[in-house]
């Protein structure tokens, strides 16, 4: 059985997952690691961004680590053949509905963000993003020609009680092991799904989680509060689209988009999908300067959440912290290290 399936993907994906492989073989050389093409690379080689065989291998592995997908060369491919469609198919195929996106500002990086030190120093925020529903998957969708000329594009935002309740449960459970506070972000002031979201979260809270502090917040205000005073947040639960946007914003609070890992989890006993939240970064791909820490920290989350090796996760987390303390910085963090040198700095601390 595969312990860890690597899906390097496109752009900087292969550059950062190569560093995960180096770290994994140093830290846990008993792990059985496999690799499959994914995204645009899989489309070019096998005609589909996600083949049946890759999905089957993913579901039969203990954990899957994806680098990044996408790029301008596939911009005109039909929607279902685009690299991003492969990723959405992998998420639904694996049933990983809960996406944990931790925004943690490592002490030594408090000066690396574009925000003031006092605003972000000590930041430890967990965004819980619903990952397999909402406007990403709602039907109908499409672009159609209008009889009188012009075209019409349609996306559908849809959520059921079941979907909202199961993601809110994840947020409340996580909060209990942290600072016991949940913010639920939606647009109940204008959206029906937002209104249902607020009602379902309120009911669940009263029924099973009254001991956890709950605040509802409109998603636009949440975006503003994230840059104004991000340390007021502990756990923030939100839908697929708002979670996508708010987590990129939160990433910059930690110093760089290249720092933020994620874990996508499904029902207990099923494999998790681990991915840095950044994309394929076409502007720096091939230059060897991508920050590998989001990918390395995604492996850290895999050790913790799927591979039952919390001891090794702790060791890796500490090594990343020490490397940063000693000044290791890729260009996105204001330094001059290459991707490989940044991984070397982490390896030196293991
Ligand atoms: P992006 O995340 O690829 O890049 C945004 C900016 O952040 C760029 O300036 C990039 O250089 C920088 N950046 C990202 N990761 C970095 C890293 N590890 N180190 C240093 N700098 C880093 O977003 P984009 O440019 O909007 O999208 C590019 C492509 O990636 C698109 O095709 C998009 O669909 C795809 N994408 C994929 C994922 C994913 O695979 N999970 C996530 C987001 C975007
Ligand atoms: C992310 C990405 C993906 C998303 C894309 C590439 C499908 O932006 O993981 O944050 O929108 O979920
Ligand atoms: Mn995103």
mmCIF file of N, CA, C and O in Angstrom, residues 239-304:
data_model
loop_
_atom_site.group_PDB
_atom_site.id
_atom_site.type_symbol
_atom_site.label_atom_id
_atom_site.label_comp_id
_atom_site.label_asym_id
_atom_site.label_seq_id
_atom_site.Cartn_x
_atom_site.Cartn_y
_atom_site.Cartn_z
ATOM 1 N N UNK A 239 -17.579 28.974 3.342
ATOM 2 C CA UNK A 239 -17.887 28.125 2.195
ATOM 3 C C UNK A 239 -16.685 28.000 1.254
ATOM 4 O O UNK A 239 -15.603 28.544 1.502
ATOM 5 N N UNK A 240 -16.897 27.299 0.159
ATOM 6 C CA UNK A 240 -15.808 26.981 -0.761
ATOM 7 C C UNK A 240 -15.188 28.237 -1.381
ATOM 8 O O UNK A 240 -13.964 28.427 -1.332
ATOM 9 N N UNK A 241 -16.013 29.109 -1.919
ATOM 10 C CA UNK A 241 -15.486 30.297 -2.607
ATOM 11 C C UNK A 241 -14.909 31.329 -1.634
ATOM 12 O O UNK A 241 -13.800 31.822 -1.831
ATOM 13 N N UNK A 242 -15.663 31.658 -0.581
ATOM 14 C CA UNK A 242 -15.129 32.627 0.388
ATOM 15 C C UNK A 242 -13.850 32.066 1.020
ATOM 16 O O UNK A 242 -12.903 32.799 1.289
ATOM 17 N N UNK A 243 -13.821 30.758 1.264
ATOM 18 C CA UNK A 243 -12.646 30.131 1.872
ATOM 19 C C UNK A 243 -11.429 30.219 0.967
ATOM 20 O O UNK A 243 -10.301 30.385 1.429
ATOM 21 N N UNK A 244 -11.643 30.098 -0.325
ATOM 22 C CA UNK A 244 -10.552 30.229 -1.286
ATOM 23 C C UNK A 244 -9.948 31.624 -1.192
ATOM 24 O O UNK A 244 -8.729 31.797 -1.091
ATOM 25 N N UNK A 245 -10.807 32.625 -1.188
ATOM 26 C CA UNK A 245 -10.340 34.014 -1.214
ATOM 27 C C UNK A 245 -9.730 34.418 0.134
ATOM 28 O O UNK A 245 -8.631 34.970 0.195
ATOM 29 N N UNK A 246 -10.445 34.113 1.217
ATOM 30 C CA UNK A 246 -9.963 34.541 2.534
ATOM 31 C C UNK A 246 -8.661 33.845 2.909
ATOM 32 O O UNK A 246 -7.835 34.412 3.624
ATOM 33 N N UNK A 247 -8.440 32.605 2.411
ATOM 34 C CA UNK A 247 -7.191 31.923 2.770
ATOM 35 C C UNK A 247 -5.985 32.492 2.015
ATOM 36 O O UNK A 247 -4.879 32.501 2.545
ATOM 37 N N UNK A 248 -6.169 32.974 0.793
ATOM 38 C CA UNK A 248 -5.054 33.668 0.129
ATOM 39 C C UNK A 248 -4.715 34.945 0.897
ATOM 40 O O UNK A 248 -3.546 35.297 1.065
ATOM 41 N N UNK A 249 -5.747 35.626 1.368
ATOM 42 C CA UNK A 249 -5.517 36.843 2.143
ATOM 43 C C UNK A 249 -4.768 36.502 3.440
ATOM 44 O O UNK A 249 -3.788 37.158 3.794
ATOM 45 N N UNK A 250 -5.228 35.444 4.095
ATOM 46 C CA UNK A 250 -4.586 35.035 5.353
ATOM 47 C C UNK A 250 -3.139 34.614 5.126
ATOM 48 O O UNK A 250 -2.274 34.825 5.982
ATOM 49 N N UNK A 251 -2.863 34.021 3.953
ATOM 50 C CA UNK A 251 -1.494 33.577 3.663
ATOM 51 C C UNK A 251 -0.520 34.744 3.709
ATOM 52 O O UNK A 251 0.587 34.634 4.233
ATOM 53 N N UNK A 252 -0.936 35.873 3.176
ATOM 54 C CA UNK A 252 -0.033 37.028 3.149
ATOM 55 C C UNK A 252 0.263 37.530 4.564
ATOM 56 O O UNK A 252 1.311 38.115 4.814
ATOM 57 N N UNK A 253 -0.641 37.267 5.501
ATOM 58 C CA UNK A 253 -0.402 37.650 6.893
ATOM 59 C C UNK A 253 0.778 36.866 7.474
ATOM 60 O O UNK A 253 1.429 37.311 8.413
ATOM 61 N N UNK A 254 1.046 35.689 6.915
ATOM 62 C CA UNK A 254 2.133 34.856 7.437
ATOM 63 C C UNK A 254 3.464 35.204 6.776
ATOM 64 O O UNK A 254 4.487 34.614 7.085
ATOM 65 N N UNK A 255 3.454 36.123 5.840
ATOM 66 C CA UNK A 255 4.683 36.542 5.169
ATOM 67 C C UNK A 255 4.618 36.323 3.672
ATOM 68 O O UNK A 255 5.082 37.133 2.896
ATOM 69 N N UNK A 256 4.018 35.190 3.250
ATOM 70 C CA UNK A 256 3.964 34.883 1.818
ATOM 71 C C UNK A 256 2.969 33.767 1.545
ATOM 72 O O UNK A 256 2.767 32.886 2.378
ATOM 73 N N UNK A 257 2.417 33.804 0.356
ATOM 74 C CA UNK A 257 1.544 32.720 -0.098
ATOM 75 C C UNK A 257 2.316 31.393 -0.110
ATOM 76 O O UNK A 257 1.738 30.319 0.025
ATOM 77 N N UNK A 258 3.611 31.485 -0.253
ATOM 78 C CA UNK A 258 4.474 30.303 -0.288
ATOM 79 C C UNK A 258 4.653 29.635 1.064
ATOM 80 O O UNK A 258 5.404 28.667 1.188
ATOM 81 N N UNK A 259 3.977 30.136 2.098
ATOM 82 C CA UNK A 259 4.104 29.573 3.445
ATOM 83 C C UNK A 259 2.916 28.714 3.852
ATOM 84 O O UNK A 259 2.981 27.978 4.827
ATOM 85 N N UNK A 260 1.762 28.839 3.147
ATOM 86 C CA UNK A 260 0.537 28.255 3.699
ATOM 87 C C UNK A 260 0.210 26.848 3.177
ATOM 88 O O UNK A 260 -0.072 26.661 2.004
ATOM 89 N N UNK A 261 0.228 25.862 4.075
ATOM 90 C CA UNK A 261 -0.109 24.485 3.712
ATOM 91 C C UNK A 261 -1.603 24.248 3.868
ATOM 92 O O UNK A 261 -2.329 25.131 4.326
ATOM 93 N N UNK A 262 -2.071 23.073 3.489
ATOM 94 C CA UNK A 262 -3.450 22.727 3.813
ATOM 95 C C UNK A 262 -3.639 21.220 3.883
ATOM 96 O O UNK A 262 -2.852 20.454 3.326
ATOM 97 N N UNK A 263 -4.678 20.843 4.596
ATOM 98 C CA UNK A 263 -5.085 19.443 4.697
ATOM 99 C C UNK A 263 -6.546 19.371 4.317
ATOM 100 O O UNK A 263 -7.351 20.121 4.850
ATOM 101 N N UNK A 264 -6.887 18.494 3.383
ATOM 102 C CA UNK A 264 -8.292 18.289 3.032
ATOM 103 C C UNK A 264 -8.677 16.906 3.512
ATOM 104 O O UNK A 264 -8.063 15.903 3.128
ATOM 105 N N UNK A 265 -9.680 16.872 4.406
ATOM 106 C CA UNK A 265 -10.035 15.626 5.073
ATOM 107 C C UNK A 265 -11.475 15.237 4.769
ATOM 108 O O UNK A 265 -12.341 16.089 4.600
ATOM 109 N N UNK A 266 -11.716 13.919 4.732
ATOM 110 C CA UNK A 266 -13.070 13.411 4.540
ATOM 111 C C UNK A 266 -13.523 12.659 5.770
ATOM 112 O O UNK A 266 -13.170 13.020 6.895
ATOM 113 N N UNK A 267 -14.279 11.604 5.558
ATOM 114 C CA UNK A 267 -14.745 10.803 6.684
ATOM 115 C C UNK A 267 -13.557 10.100 7.337
ATOM 116 O O UNK A 267 -12.570 9.791 6.669
ATOM 117 N N UNK A 268 -13.631 9.834 8.654
ATOM 118 C CA UNK A 268 -12.535 9.149 9.348
ATOM 119 C C UNK A 268 -12.170 7.846 8.629
ATOM 120 O O UNK A 268 -13.050 7.140 8.145
ATOM 121 N N UNK A 269 -10.873 7.580 8.555
ATOM 122 C CA UNK A 269 -10.419 6.342 7.922
ATOM 123 C C UNK A 269 -10.180 6.479 6.428
ATOM 124 O O UNK A 269 -9.689 5.542 5.794
ATOM 125 N N UNK A 270 -10.526 7.623 5.847
ATOM 126 C CA UNK A 270 -10.245 7.821 4.420
ATOM 127 C C UNK A 270 -8.984 8.678 4.277
ATOM 128 O O UNK A 270 -8.647 9.439 5.184
ATOM 129 N N UNK A 271 -8.268 8.536 3.135
ATOM 130 C CA UNK A 271 -7.019 9.298 2.992
ATOM 131 C C UNK A 271 -7.252 10.801 2.894
ATOM 132 O O UNK A 271 -8.281 11.249 2.391
ATOM 133 N N UNK A 272 -6.285 11.562 3.382
ATOM 134 C CA UNK A 272 -6.349 13.018 3.284
ATOM 135 C C UNK A 272 -5.597 13.503 2.057
ATOM 136 O O UNK A 272 -4.691 12.823 1.551
ATOM 137 N N UNK A 273 -5.990 14.672 1.589
ATOM 138 C CA UNK A 273 -5.311 15.310 0.450
ATOM 139 C C UNK A 273 -4.614 16.561 0.965
ATOM 140 O O UNK A 273 -5.258 17.446 1.528
ATOM 141 N N UNK A 274 -3.299 16.610 0.769
ATOM 142 C CA UNK A 274 -2.498 17.704 1.315
ATOM 143 C C UNK A 274 -1.977 18.554 0.167
ATOM 144 O O UNK A 274 -1.421 18.025 -0.789
ATOM 145 N N UNK A 275 -2.170 19.860 0.258
ATOM 146 C CA UNK A 275 -1.703 20.733 -0.815
ATOM 147 C C UNK A 275 -1.311 22.089 -0.262
ATOM 148 O O UNK A 275 -2.003 22.627 0.591
ATOM 149 N N UNK A 276 -0.194 22.641 -0.772
ATOM 150 C CA UNK A 276 0.032 24.054 -0.490
ATOM 151 C C UNK A 276 -1.131 24.829 -1.086
ATOM 152 O O UNK A 276 -1.714 24.382 -2.069
ATOM 153 N N UNK A 277 -1.495 25.972 -0.508
ATOM 154 C CA UNK A 277 -2.659 26.662 -1.073
ATOM 155 C C UNK A 277 -2.306 27.494 -2.300
ATOM 156 O O UNK A 277 -3.192 27.956 -3.004
ATOM 157 N N UNK A 278 -1.002 27.691 -2.547
ATOM 158 C CA UNK A 278 -0.614 28.494 -3.712
ATOM 159 C C UNK A 278 -0.796 27.706 -5.005
ATOM 160 O O UNK A 278 -1.008 26.497 -4.996
ATOM 161 N N UNK A 279 -0.695 28.427 -6.121
ATOM 162 C CA UNK A 279 -0.854 27.801 -7.421
ATOM 163 C C UNK A 279 0.476 27.470 -8.065
ATOM 164 O O UNK A 279 1.500 27.346 -7.380
ATOM 165 N N UNK A 280 0.454 27.329 -9.383
ATOM 166 C CA UNK A 280 1.627 26.878 -10.131
ATOM 167 C C UNK A 280 2.608 28.018 -10.392
ATOM 168 O O UNK A 280 3.677 27.776 -10.952
ATOM 169 N N UNK A 281 2.237 29.241 -10.008
ATOM 170 C CA UNK A 281 3.125 30.418 -10.100
ATOM 171 C C UNK A 281 3.881 30.497 -11.418
ATOM 172 O O UNK A 281 5.120 30.451 -11.439
ATOM 173 N N UNK A 282 3.165 30.635 -12.535
ATOM 174 C CA UNK A 282 3.833 30.662 -13.847
ATOM 175 C C UNK A 282 4.905 31.749 -13.945
ATOM 176 O O UNK A 282 5.874 31.591 -14.692
ATOM 177 N N UNK A 283 4.749 32.829 -13.157
ATOM 178 C CA UNK A 283 5.728 33.929 -13.243
ATOM 179 C C UNK A 283 7.108 33.554 -12.715
ATOM 180 O O UNK A 283 8.103 34.178 -13.084
ATOM 181 N N UNK A 284 7.196 32.534 -11.852
ATOM 182 C CA UNK A 284 8.524 32.142 -11.340
ATOM 183 C C UNK A 284 8.861 30.682 -11.637
ATOM 184 O O UNK A 284 9.935 30.204 -11.265
ATOM 185 N N UNK A 285 7.942 29.960 -12.314
ATOM 186 C CA UNK A 285 8.181 28.531 -12.581
ATOM 187 C C UNK A 285 9.454 28.350 -13.415
ATOM 188 O O UNK A 285 9.724 29.128 -14.329
ATOM 189 N N UNK A 286 10.235 27.326 -13.073
ATOM 190 C CA UNK A 286 11.454 27.019 -13.815
ATOM 191 C C UNK A 286 12.665 27.800 -13.355
ATOM 192 O O UNK A 286 13.791 27.530 -13.768
ATOM 193 N N UNK A 287 12.451 28.772 -12.471
ATOM 194 C CA UNK A 287 13.590 29.588 -12.011
ATOM 195 C C UNK A 287 14.253 29.012 -10.764
ATOM 196 O O UNK A 287 15.299 29.501 -10.330
ATOM 197 N N UNK A 288 13.594 28.017 -10.148
ATOM 198 C CA UNK A 288 14.205 27.394 -8.968
ATOM 199 C C UNK A 288 14.175 28.274 -7.734
ATOM 200 O O UNK A 288 14.993 28.106 -6.823
ATOM 201 N N UNK A 289 13.242 29.218 -7.672
ATOM 202 C CA UNK A 289 13.219 30.128 -6.515
ATOM 203 C C UNK A 289 11.917 30.058 -5.715
ATOM 204 O O UNK A 289 11.704 30.848 -4.799
ATOM 205 N N UNK A 290 11.035 29.104 -6.063
ATOM 206 C CA UNK A 290 9.765 28.992 -5.327
ATOM 207 C C UNK A 290 10.038 28.596 -3.879
ATOM 208 O O UNK A 290 10.950 27.814 -3.596
ATOM 209 N N UNK A 291 9.245 29.122 -2.994
ATOM 210 C CA UNK A 291 9.341 28.755 -1.581
ATOM 211 C C UNK A 291 8.735 27.355 -1.397
ATOM 212 O O UNK A 291 7.553 27.157 -1.667
ATOM 213 N N UNK A 292 9.528 26.385 -0.936
ATOM 214 C CA UNK A 292 9.000 25.021 -0.783
ATOM 215 C C UNK A 292 8.320 24.780 0.566
ATOM 216 O O UNK A 292 7.841 23.681 0.833
ATOM 217 N N UNK A 293 8.262 25.813 1.430
ATOM 218 C CA UNK A 293 7.785 25.561 2.796
ATOM 219 C C UNK A 293 6.302 25.226 2.864
ATOM 220 O O UNK A 293 5.885 24.401 3.685
ATOM 221 N N UNK A 294 5.471 25.818 1.994
ATOM 222 C CA UNK A 294 4.042 25.467 2.027
ATOM 223 C C UNK A 294 3.877 23.980 1.710
ATOM 224 O O UNK A 294 3.049 23.290 2.317
ATOM 225 N N UNK A 295 4.664 23.479 0.769
ATOM 226 C CA UNK A 295 4.586 22.057 0.423
ATOM 227 C C UNK A 295 5.166 21.191 1.551
ATOM 228 O O UNK A 295 4.591 20.163 1.927
ATOM 229 N N UNK A 296 6.300 21.625 2.104
ATOM 230 C CA UNK A 296 6.938 20.865 3.193
ATOM 231 C C UNK A 296 6.017 20.843 4.419
ATOM 232 O O UNK A 296 5.857 19.813 5.084
ATOM 233 N N UNK A 297 5.371 21.977 4.695
ATOM 234 C CA UNK A 297 4.437 22.020 5.833
ATOM 235 C C UNK A 297 3.151 21.239 5.533
ATOM 236 O O UNK A 297 2.478 20.766 6.454
ATOM 237 N N UNK A 298 2.822 21.071 4.256
ATOM 238 C CA UNK A 298 1.686 20.204 3.913
ATOM 239 C C UNK A 298 2.043 18.746 4.228
ATOM 240 O O UNK A 298 1.201 17.975 4.695
ATOM 241 N N UNK A 299 3.295 18.388 3.978
ATOM 242 C CA UNK A 299 3.757 17.053 4.369
ATOM 243 C C UNK A 299 3.706 16.903 5.889
ATOM 244 O O UNK A 299 3.320 15.850 6.419
ATOM 245 N N UNK A 300 4.060 17.984 6.583
ATOM 246 C CA UNK A 300 3.970 17.971 8.061
ATOM 247 C C UNK A 300 2.530 17.658 8.491
ATOM 248 O O UNK A 300 2.288 16.860 9.403
ATOM 249 N N UNK A 301 1.566 18.274 7.792
ATOM 250 C CA UNK A 301 0.154 18.021 8.133
ATOM 251 C C UNK A 301 -0.223 16.573 7.795
ATOM 252 O O UNK A 301 -1.004 15.941 8.507
ATOM 253 N N UNK A 302 0.334 16.034 6.719
ATOM 254 C CA UNK A 302 0.046 14.643 6.346
ATOM 255 C C UNK A 302 0.558 13.683 7.414
ATOM 256 O O UNK A 302 -0.114 12.713 7.782
ATOM 257 N N UNK A 303 1.771 13.966 7.923
ATOM 258 C CA UNK A 303 2.329 13.127 8.990
ATOM 259 C C UNK A 303 1.390 13.115 10.202
ATOM 260 O O UNK A 303 1.166 12.096 10.836
ATOM 261 N N UNK A 304 0.826 14.291 10.489
ATOM 262 C CA UNK A 304 -0.014 14.460 11.670
ATOM 263 C C UNK A 304 -1.410 13.861 11.481
ATOM 264 O O UNK A 304 -1.910 13.144 12.340
#
